[in-house]
Every structure is written in C-alpha cells, then in structure tokens.
Short mmCIF file of C-alpha atoms and ligand atoms in Angstrom, two decimals:
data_model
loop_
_atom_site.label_atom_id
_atom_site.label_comp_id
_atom_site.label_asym_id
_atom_site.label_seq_id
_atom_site.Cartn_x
_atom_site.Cartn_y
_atom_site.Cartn_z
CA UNK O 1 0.00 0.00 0.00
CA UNK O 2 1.03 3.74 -0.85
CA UNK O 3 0.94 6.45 1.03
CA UNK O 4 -1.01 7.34 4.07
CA UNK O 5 -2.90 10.89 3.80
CA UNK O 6 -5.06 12.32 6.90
CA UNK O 7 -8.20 14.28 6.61
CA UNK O 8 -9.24 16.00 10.03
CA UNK O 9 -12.74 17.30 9.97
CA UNK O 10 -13.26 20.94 11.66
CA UNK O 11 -16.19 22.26 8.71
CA UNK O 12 -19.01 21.49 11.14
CA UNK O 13 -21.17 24.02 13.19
CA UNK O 14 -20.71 22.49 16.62
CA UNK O 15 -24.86 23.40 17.22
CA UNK O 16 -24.49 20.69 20.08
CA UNK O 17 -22.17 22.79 21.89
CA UNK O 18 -23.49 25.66 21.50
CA UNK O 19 -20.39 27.92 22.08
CA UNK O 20 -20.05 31.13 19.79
CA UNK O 21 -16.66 29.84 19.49
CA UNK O 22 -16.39 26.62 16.73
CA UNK O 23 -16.14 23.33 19.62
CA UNK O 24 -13.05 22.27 17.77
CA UNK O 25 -10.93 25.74 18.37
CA UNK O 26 -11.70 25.62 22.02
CA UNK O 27 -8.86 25.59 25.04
CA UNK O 28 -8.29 21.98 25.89
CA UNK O 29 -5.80 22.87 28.50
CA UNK O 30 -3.03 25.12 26.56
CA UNK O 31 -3.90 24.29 23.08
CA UNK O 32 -6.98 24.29 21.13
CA UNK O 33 -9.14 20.92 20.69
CA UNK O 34 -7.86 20.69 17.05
CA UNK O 35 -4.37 20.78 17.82
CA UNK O 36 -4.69 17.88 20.09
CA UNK O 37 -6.49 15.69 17.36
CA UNK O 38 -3.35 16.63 14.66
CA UNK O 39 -0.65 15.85 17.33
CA UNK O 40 -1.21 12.21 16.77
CA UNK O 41 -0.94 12.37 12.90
CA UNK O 42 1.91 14.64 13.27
CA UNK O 43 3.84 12.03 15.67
CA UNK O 44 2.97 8.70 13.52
CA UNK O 45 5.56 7.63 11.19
CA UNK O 46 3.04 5.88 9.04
CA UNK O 47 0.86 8.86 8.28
CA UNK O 48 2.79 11.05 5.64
CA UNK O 49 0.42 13.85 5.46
CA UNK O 50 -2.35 15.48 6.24
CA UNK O 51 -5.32 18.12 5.02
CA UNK O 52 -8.03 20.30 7.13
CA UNK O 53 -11.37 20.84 6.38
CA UNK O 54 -12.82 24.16 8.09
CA UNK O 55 -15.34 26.11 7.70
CA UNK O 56 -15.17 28.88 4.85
CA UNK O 57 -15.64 31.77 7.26
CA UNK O 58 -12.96 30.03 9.59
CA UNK O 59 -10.22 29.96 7.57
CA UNK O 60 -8.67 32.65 8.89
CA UNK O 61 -9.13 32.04 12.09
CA UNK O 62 -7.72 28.00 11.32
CA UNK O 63 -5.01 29.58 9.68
CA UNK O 64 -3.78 31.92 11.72
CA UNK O 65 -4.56 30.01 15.08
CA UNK O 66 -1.84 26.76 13.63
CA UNK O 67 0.59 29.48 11.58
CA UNK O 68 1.87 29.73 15.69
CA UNK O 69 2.24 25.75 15.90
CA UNK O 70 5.07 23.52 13.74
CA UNK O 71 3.22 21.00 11.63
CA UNK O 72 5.06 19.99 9.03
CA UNK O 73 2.93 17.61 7.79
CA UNK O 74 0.05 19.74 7.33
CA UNK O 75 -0.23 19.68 3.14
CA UNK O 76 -3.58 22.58 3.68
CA UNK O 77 -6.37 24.40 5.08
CA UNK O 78 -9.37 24.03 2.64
CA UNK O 79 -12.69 25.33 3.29
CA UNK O 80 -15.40 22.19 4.10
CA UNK O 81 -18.58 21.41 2.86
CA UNK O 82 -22.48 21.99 4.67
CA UNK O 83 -22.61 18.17 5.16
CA UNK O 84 -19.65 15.84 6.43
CA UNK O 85 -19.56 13.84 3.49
CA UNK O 86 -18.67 17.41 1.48
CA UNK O 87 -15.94 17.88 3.86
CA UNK O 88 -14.40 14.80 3.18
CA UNK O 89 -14.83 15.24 -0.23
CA UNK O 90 -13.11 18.69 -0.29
CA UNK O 91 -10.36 17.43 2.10
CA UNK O 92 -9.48 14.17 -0.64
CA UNK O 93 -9.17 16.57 -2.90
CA UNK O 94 -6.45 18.64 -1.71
CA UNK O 95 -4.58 15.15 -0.64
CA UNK O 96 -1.54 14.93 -2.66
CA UNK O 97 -2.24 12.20 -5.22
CA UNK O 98 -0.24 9.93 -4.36
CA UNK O 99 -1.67 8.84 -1.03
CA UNK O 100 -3.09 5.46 -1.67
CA UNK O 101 -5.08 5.04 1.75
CA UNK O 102 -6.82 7.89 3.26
CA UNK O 103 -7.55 8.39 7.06
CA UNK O 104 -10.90 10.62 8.17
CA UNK O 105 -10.15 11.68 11.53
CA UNK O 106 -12.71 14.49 13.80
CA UNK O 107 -11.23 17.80 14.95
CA UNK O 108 -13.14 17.28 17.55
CA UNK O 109 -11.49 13.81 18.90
CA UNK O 110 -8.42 15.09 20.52
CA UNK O 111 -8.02 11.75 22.77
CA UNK O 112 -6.98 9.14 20.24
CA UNK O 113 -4.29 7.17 20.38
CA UNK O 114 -0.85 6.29 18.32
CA UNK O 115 -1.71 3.16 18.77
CA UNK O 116 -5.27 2.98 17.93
CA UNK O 117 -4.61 5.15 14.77
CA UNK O 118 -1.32 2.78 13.71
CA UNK O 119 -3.60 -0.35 14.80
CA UNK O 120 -6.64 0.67 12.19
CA UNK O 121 -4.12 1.89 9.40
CA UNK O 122 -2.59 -1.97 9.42
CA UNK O 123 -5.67 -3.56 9.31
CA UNK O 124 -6.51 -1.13 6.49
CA UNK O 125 -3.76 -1.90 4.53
CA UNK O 126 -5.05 -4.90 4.64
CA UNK O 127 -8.46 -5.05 3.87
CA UNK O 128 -9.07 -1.54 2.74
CA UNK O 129 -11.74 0.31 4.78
CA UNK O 130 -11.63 0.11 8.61
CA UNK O 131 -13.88 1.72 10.91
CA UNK O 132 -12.77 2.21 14.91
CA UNK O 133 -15.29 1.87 17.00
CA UNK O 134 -16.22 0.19 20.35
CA UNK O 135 -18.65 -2.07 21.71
CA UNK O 136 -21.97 -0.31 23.01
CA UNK O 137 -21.82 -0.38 26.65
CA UNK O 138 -25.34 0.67 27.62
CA UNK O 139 -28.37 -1.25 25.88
CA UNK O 140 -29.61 1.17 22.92
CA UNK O 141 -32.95 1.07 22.06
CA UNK O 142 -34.55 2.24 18.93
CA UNK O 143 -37.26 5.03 19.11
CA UNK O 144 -39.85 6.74 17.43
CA UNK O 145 -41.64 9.94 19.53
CA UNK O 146 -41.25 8.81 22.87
CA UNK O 147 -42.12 5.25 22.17
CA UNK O 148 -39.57 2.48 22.26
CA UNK O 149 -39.60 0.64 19.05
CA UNK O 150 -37.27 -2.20 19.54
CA UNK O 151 -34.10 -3.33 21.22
CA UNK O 152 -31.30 -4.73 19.04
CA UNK O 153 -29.21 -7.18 20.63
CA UNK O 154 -26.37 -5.36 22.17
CA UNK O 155 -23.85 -7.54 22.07
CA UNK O 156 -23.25 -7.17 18.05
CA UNK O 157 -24.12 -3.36 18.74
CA UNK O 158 -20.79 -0.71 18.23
CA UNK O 159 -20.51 2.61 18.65
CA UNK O 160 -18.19 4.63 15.56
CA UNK O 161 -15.93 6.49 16.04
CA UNK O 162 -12.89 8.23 13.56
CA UNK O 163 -10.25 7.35 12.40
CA UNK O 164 -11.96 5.72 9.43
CA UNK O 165 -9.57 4.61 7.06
CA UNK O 166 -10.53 3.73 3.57
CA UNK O 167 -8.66 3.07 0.29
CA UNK O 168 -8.51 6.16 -1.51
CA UNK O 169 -9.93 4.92 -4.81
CA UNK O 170 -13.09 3.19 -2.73
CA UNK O 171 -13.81 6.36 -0.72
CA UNK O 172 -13.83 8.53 -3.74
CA UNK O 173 -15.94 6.04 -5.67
CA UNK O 174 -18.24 5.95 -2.80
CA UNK O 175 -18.48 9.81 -1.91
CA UNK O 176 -19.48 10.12 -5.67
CA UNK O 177 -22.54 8.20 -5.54
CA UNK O 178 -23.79 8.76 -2.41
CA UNK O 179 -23.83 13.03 -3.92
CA UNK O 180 -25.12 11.68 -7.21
CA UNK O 181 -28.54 9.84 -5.05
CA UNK O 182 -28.54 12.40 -2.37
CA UNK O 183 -27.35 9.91 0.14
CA UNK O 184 -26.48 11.42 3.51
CA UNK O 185 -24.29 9.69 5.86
CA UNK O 186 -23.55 10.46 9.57
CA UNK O 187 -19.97 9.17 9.17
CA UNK O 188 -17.90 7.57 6.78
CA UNK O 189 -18.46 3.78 6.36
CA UNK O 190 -21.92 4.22 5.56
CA UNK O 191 -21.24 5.96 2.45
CA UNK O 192 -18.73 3.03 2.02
CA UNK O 193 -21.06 0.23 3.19
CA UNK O 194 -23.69 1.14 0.91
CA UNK O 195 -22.25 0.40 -2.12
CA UNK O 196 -22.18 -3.12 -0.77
CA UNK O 197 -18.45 -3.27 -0.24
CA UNK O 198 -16.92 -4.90 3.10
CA UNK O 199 -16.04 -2.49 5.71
CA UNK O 200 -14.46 -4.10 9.35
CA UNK O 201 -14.04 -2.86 12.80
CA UNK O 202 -10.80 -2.48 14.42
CA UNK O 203 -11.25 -1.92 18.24
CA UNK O 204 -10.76 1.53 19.85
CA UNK O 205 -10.86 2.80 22.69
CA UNK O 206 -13.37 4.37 24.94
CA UNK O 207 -11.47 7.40 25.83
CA UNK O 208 -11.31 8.13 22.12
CA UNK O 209 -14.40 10.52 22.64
CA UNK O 210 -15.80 13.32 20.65
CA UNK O 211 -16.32 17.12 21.82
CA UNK O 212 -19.83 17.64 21.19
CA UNK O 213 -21.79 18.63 24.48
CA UNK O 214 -20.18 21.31 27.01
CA UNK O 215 -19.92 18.70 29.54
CA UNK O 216 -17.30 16.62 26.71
CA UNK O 217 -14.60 19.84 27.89
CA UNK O 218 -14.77 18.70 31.47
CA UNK O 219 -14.61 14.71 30.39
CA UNK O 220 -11.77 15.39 28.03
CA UNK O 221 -9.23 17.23 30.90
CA UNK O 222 -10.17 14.65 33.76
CA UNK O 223 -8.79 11.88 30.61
CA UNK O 224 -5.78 13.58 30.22
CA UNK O 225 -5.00 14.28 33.60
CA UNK O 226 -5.86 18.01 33.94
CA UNK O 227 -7.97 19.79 37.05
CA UNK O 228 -11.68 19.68 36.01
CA UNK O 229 -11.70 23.19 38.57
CA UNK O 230 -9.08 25.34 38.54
CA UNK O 231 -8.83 26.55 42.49
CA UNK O 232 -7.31 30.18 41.97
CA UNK O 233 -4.22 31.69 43.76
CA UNK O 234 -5.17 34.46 45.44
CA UNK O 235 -2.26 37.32 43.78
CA UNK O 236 -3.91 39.55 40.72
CA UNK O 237 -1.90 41.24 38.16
CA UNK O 238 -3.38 43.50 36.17
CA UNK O 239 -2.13 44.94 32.62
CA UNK O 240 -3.64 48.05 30.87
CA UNK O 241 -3.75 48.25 26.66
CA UNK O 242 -4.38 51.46 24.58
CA UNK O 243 -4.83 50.79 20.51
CA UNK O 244 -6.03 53.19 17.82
CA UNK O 245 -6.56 52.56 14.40
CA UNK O 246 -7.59 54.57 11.67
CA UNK O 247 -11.26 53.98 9.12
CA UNK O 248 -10.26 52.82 5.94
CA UNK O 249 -12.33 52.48 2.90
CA UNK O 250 -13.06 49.21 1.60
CA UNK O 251 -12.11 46.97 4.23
CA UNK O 252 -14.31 44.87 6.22
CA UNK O 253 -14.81 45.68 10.34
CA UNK O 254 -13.87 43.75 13.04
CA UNK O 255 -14.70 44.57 16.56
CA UNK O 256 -13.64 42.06 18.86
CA UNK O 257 -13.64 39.18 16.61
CA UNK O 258 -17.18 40.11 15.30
CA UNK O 259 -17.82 41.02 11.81
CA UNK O 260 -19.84 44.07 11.39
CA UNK O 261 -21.87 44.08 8.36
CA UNK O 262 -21.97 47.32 6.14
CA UNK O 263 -19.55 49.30 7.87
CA UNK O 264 -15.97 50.68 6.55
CA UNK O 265 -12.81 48.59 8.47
CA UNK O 266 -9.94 49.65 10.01
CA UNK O 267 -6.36 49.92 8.77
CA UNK O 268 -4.25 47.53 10.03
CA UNK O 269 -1.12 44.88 9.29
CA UNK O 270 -3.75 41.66 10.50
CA UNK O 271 -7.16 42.63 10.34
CA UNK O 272 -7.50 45.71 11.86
CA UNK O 273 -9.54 44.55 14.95
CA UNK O 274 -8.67 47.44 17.60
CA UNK O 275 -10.47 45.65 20.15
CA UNK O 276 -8.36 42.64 20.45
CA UNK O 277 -5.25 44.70 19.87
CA UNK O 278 -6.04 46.82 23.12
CA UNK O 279 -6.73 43.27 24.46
CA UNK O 280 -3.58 41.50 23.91
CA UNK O 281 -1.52 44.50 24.98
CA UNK O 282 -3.42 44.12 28.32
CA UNK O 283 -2.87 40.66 28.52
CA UNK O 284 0.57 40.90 27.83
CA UNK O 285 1.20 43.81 30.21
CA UNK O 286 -0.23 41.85 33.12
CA UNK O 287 1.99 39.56 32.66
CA UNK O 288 5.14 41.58 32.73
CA UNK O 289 5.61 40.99 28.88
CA UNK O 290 6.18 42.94 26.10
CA UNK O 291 3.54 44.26 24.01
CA UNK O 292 1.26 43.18 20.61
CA UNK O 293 4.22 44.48 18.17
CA UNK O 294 7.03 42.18 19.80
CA UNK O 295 4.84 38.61 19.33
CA UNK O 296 3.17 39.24 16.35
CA UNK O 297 5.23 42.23 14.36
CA UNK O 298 4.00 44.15 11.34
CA UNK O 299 7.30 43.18 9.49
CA UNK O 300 6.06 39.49 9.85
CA UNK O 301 4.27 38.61 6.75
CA UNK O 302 2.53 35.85 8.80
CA UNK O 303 0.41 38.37 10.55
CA UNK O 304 -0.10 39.71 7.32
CA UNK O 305 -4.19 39.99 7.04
CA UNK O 306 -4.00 37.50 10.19
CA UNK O 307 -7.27 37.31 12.22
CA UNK O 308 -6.88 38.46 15.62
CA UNK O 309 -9.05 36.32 17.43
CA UNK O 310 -6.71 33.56 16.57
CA UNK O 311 -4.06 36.20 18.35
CA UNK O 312 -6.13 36.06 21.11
CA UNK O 313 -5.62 32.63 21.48
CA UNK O 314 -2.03 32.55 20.97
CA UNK O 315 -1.43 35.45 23.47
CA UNK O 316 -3.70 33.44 26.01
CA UNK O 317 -1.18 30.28 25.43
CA UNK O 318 1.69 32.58 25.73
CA UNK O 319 0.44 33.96 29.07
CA UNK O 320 0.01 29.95 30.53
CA UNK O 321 3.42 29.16 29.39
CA UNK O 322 4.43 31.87 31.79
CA UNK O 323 2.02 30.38 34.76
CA UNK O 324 -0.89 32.67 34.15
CA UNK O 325 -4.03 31.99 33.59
CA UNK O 326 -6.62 35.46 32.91
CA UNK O 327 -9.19 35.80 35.23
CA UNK O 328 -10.87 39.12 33.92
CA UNK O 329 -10.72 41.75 31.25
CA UNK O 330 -12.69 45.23 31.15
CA UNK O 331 -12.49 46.83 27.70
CA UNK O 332 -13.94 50.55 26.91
CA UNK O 333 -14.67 51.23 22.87
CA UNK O 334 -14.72 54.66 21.76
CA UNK O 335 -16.35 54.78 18.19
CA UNK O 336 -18.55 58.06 16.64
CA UNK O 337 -19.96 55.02 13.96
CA UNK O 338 -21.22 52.48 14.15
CA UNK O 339 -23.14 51.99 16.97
CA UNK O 340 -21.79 48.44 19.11
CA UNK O 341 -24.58 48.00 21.67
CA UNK O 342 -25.72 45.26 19.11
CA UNK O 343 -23.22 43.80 19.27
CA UNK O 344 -21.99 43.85 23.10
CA UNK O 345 -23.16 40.50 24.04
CA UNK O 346 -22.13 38.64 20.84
CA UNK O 347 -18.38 39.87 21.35
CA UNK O 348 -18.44 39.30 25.12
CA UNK O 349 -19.48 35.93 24.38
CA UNK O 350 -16.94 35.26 21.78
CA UNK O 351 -13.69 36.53 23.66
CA UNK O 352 -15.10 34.14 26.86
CA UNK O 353 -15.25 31.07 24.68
CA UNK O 354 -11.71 31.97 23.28
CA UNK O 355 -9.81 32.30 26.36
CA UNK O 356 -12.30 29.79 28.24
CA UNK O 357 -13.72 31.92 30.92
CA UNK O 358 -16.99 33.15 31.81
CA UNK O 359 -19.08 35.75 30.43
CA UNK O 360 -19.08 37.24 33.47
CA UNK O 361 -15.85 37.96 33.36
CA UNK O 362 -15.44 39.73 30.46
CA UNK O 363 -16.75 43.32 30.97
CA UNK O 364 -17.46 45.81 27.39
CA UNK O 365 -18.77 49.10 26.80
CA UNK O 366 -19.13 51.56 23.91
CA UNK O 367 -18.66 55.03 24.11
CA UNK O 368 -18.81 58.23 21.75
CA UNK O 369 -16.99 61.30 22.53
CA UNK O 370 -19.69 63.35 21.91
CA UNK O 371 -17.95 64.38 18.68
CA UNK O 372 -14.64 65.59 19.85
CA UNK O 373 -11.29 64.34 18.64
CA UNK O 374 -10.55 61.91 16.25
CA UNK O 375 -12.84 59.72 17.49
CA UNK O 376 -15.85 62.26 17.39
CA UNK O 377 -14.56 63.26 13.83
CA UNK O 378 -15.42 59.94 12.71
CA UNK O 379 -11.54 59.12 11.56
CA UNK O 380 -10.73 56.24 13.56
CA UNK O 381 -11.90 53.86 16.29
CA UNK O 382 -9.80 53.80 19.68
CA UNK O 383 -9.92 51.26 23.03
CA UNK O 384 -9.01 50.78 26.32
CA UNK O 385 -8.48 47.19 27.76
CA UNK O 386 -7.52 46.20 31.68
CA UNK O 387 -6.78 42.83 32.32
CA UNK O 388 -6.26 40.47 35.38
CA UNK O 389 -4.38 37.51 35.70
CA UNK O 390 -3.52 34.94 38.34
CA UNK O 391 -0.14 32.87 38.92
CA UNK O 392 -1.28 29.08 38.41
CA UNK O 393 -0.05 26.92 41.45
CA UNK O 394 1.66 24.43 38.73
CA UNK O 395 2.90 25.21 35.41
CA UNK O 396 -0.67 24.33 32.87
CA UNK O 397 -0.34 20.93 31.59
N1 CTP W 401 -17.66 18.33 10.23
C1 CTP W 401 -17.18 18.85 9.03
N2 CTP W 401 -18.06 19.28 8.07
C2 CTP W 401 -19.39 19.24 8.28
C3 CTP W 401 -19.90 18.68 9.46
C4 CTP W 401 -19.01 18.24 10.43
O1 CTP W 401 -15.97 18.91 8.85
N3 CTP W 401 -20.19 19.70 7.33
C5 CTP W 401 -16.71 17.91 11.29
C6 CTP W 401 -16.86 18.67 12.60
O2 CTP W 401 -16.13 19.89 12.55
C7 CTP W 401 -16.34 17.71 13.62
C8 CTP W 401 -16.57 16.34 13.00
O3 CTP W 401 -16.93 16.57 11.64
O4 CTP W 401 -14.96 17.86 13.88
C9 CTP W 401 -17.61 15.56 13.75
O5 CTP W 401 -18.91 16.10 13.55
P1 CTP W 401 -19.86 16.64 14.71
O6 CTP W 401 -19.42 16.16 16.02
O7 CTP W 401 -21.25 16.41 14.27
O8 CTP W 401 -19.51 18.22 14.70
P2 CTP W 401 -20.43 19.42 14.29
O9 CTP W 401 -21.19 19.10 13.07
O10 CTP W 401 -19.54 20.62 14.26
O11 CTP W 401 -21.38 19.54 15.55
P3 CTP W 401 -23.01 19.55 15.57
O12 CTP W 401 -23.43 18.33 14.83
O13 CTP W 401 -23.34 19.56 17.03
O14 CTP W 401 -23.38 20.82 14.87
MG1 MG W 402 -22.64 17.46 13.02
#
C-alpha cells in the first residue's frame, strides 16, 4: 500500500455545543481541541500527510490560530462542505495524489491514540476500509416519539468512532454516488457500506471521545490528567492596553472578533480589529511581557491579514506558558460610527469562549466622545483594555 494521507474534519457548526466559538478551536488545556487531534498524525511515522477541512468563514481564524504551531505535515487548510460527506470530499481533494489510503479523523477527537490510529491503518492496509469503533456499553434502544420501538441485541451493537480509514480509490468512488442519489451519511463507512463493499471494525478505545456537548470539555481534561476546577491563587496582576486605528475604505470591520456588516474597516497589518489589539496588549502587560508588536510584528508577513481572534488565542497560550491563567478583562470602545450596543453580548461571548472563561468575566462598553477628537470626527476607532491575571499553582499541563 502507498501512502497514508489524513483528513481531520473541523467544517461542522458544533450546534451541540453551542459555544459562539467553533467546539473544535476551544482551550483543551493550553492548546486548542484541534491541535490535540493533529498531534497524533503529526507524531505517527506511518501517516505522511495530512489536510483540514474548516469552515469557509474560519479559515482565517484556522489559519492563523496553527501558523503559531510547527506542523510539518500539514499539506492545507481548505474550506469544508455543509454536510460531512462534502468535507471529506473537499479534504481528498487537496490530498496529494499519491496517497493510496486515506484516514478521516474528527477535529473534535483530541483523545486518540498512536496506537489505535497505527492499529486501524494496518488492518486497512489490509483489507481496505476500517472503521474504529467500540462495543456499546449501555443497551440502545430504537425510538420513534417517545415510544420504544425495539431493542437490538447489544452484544453485536458498536458505537463509531474516527479514524476511518478507507482506500482512496473506494472512498472517492463511494463519496461520488452517495452526492449523485442524495445519500447522507452520519460518518464515513456508511457511504462506504452502501455500495455493498466490506467495511471491518478495528477496536478503539473508549477514551477516544468526541467534543460535542459542554460537559465533553470537562470529560476530556479529567482523561488527560488536567484539574476539572481550577482553584485560583489568590495574587492579581493587572495589565492596561491602549490601541487606535484609523477607518479605511473598503475593508471589512472587526470589533472584537465580530464582523460588522456594512460598515468601513480599520487599517491595520492583520485585520484591523482594535479591540483585540487593546486586548492582547493588556494581557501581555499583566503579565510583565512585552507588548502586541514584539509577538506578532508588522514586518512578519505571517500576521499579514492574520485574524486576531486567533491572536487572542495565541497570546492566552503565551500567558500559561508563563504560569498565568486570565481571570478578567474590562475593555472601553470609543467609536462616533457604528453603533456596538448590538453587538456587546455577541463579542463578550466570543472573547469568553476563546480564552475559556466566563461571560461574566469579560466586561465591554461603547462610548462616543460626543464628537470631539478623532474619534468624534469619525476618523478612527480607539480602546481601552484592563486585564487580570492569576499565577497558576503548577505550570498548565
Ligand atoms: N464536520 C465537518 N463538516 C461538516 C460537518 C461536520 O468537517 N459539514 C466535522 C466537525 O467539525 C467535527 C466532526 O466533523 O470535527 C464531527 O462532527 P460533529 O461532532 O457532528 O460536529 P459538528 O457538526 O460541528 O457539531 P453539531 O453536529 O453539534 O453541529
Ligand atoms: Mg454534526
């Protein structure tokens, strides 16, 4: 057998979780789900290469967030489809042609193995399409309203999971027709298994689990050995950030990750986002280091058009490789145009779910200045950020 190419899934909409941030970008520990669920394929010597699938308005984000990480294996970042199947489909793609077996893994499983993954990929050489999965513990029943229909034996009952490894030729072939009848699958084998063709099981594990509920967060640090509570220490820093940036015509707006529709952007290097600039600085500056311009400099053509959100996220990892962990963040926006208070809550809510604290802990208000100054003139957009951090009793895991 050939070559051994990855596909990890991120395109979906994580409804189940319900977090404004995408499940699969959120802090599992130091890093982000997703970069969990690559480490394996990064550390296998069987897999060669790999693609991800996000969603088209996460690219940047996607982008940016794993520019900061080494991954040499990563071949691209292509934008996913509405259903998984179109995902996989646009991720097989952008595999490099000469990968002979192909391996669909979730973003959102960062808890599988080496061995699991190696395991599955020798039985798919093989036998050419392997599913891991694990035998249903609880009894499943079959339902219809709230009436139980029947009760399949459970003993020949297993629950899928990723990787699912197929030969490349056979998942093509298969992903073809189930588009061409409309087929929709809720993972990969189906799409296999109805054309008929043998697909076997190769034994997983049960920690292998997926994010998909909030309480999946807690389950995934108590498998890998991390506090499910953080206790607090009880000495604040605080750091203070100051950005401006000037209106420019024909850019889009970003406030704080948020895209405001119909207004003109902000000049910037990344995208402009004055916000999260003010942010980071105050971040930073709590934790006695230097500012926004030293990590991610203007000169760096990385940052270049980068989306700050994702520098959010780095900054927050940069801050726990340090020992500190934010507790709170008060930010003041002082914009003539466009008015924010629509969009308060839905930036509150996103900057929580990046750095994983609560709402409540993340304080924003918009101001005018009554038309004076720059700001009043209506030639830029300026912020103020304060932020507090804690020492962790151990170094984050
Ligand atoms: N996925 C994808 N493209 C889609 C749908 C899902 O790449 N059109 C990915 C998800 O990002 C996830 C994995 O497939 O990593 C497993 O799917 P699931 O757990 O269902 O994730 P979501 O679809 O994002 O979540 P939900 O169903 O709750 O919306
Ligand atoms: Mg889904």
């Amino acid at each position: 057998m050939g070559k051994v190419g990855g596909i990890i899934l991120a395109a979906g909409k994580g409804e189940r979780m319900g977090s404004p941030l995408n499940k699969v970008y959120l802090p599992l520990g130091d890093d982000p789900v997703i970069v969990h669920s690559l480490r394996v394929f990064e550390n296998s010597s069987m897999v060669s290469t790999y693609v991800i699938a996000a969603a088209k308005s996460e690219l940047s984000y996607c982008r940016t967030l794993l520019s900061s990480y080494s991954l040499p294996k990563l071949a691209g970042i292509v934008p996913g489809g509405d259903i998984r199947q179109e995902s996989v489909a646009a991720g097989l793609k952008a595999l490099p042609e000469d990968c002979e077996l192909v391996v669909v893994h979730d973003g959102a499983r960062p808890l599988l193995t080496k061995e699991v993954l190696e395991g599955g990929l020798q039985r798919a050489q093989l036998s050419g399409a392997v599913v891991v999965a694990v035998p249903a513990k609880d009894t499943i029943k079959l339902v219809e309203g709230e009436k139980i229909k029947a009760t399949p034996e459970r003993s020949s009952l297993w629950l899928a999971q990723t990787p699912q490894i197929f030969r490349r030729t056979l998942l093509q072939e298969a992903l073809d027709a189930a588009r061409a009848s409309g087929y929709q699958g809720t993972d990969d084998a189906s799409v296999v298994e109805r054309l008929g063709h043998r697909v076997d099981i190769y034994p997983g594990c049960y920690n292998n689990i997926k994010i998909t509920t909030p309480e999946d967060i807690n389950i995934a640090r108590a498998l890998m050995g991390m506090p499910v509570t953080e206790s607090p220490e009880p000495l604040v820093r605080t750091g203070l950030g100051y950005d401006v940036h000037p209106f420019e015509q024909g850019r889009p707006l970003y406030l704080g990750g948020v895209r405001i529709p119909e207004e003109t952007g902000l000049m910037g290097h990344s995208d402009g986002d004055v916000l999260l600039h003010a942010l980071i600085d105050a971040c930073l500056g709590a934790a006695g280091l230097p500012d926004i311009g030293h990590y991610f400099p203007s000169s760096d053509p990385r940052w270049e058009g980068a989306s700050s959100l994702a520098l959010l996220s780095i900054t927050q990892r940069i801050l726990a490789g340090e020992g500190y962990r934010l507790v709170q963040l008060d930010l003041v926006v002082a914009a003539q145009k466009p008015r924010l208070a629509p969009y308060i809550e839905q930036i509150r809510s996103l900057i929580a779910a990046v750095l994983g604290i609560p709402v409540t802990s993340v304080g924003l208000k918009a101001t005018t200045t009554e038309g004076l100054g720059f700001v009043g003139r209506g030639e830029g957009i300026a912020c103020w950020a304060i932020a507090a951090v804690q020492k962790q009793k151990k170094p984050s895991l």
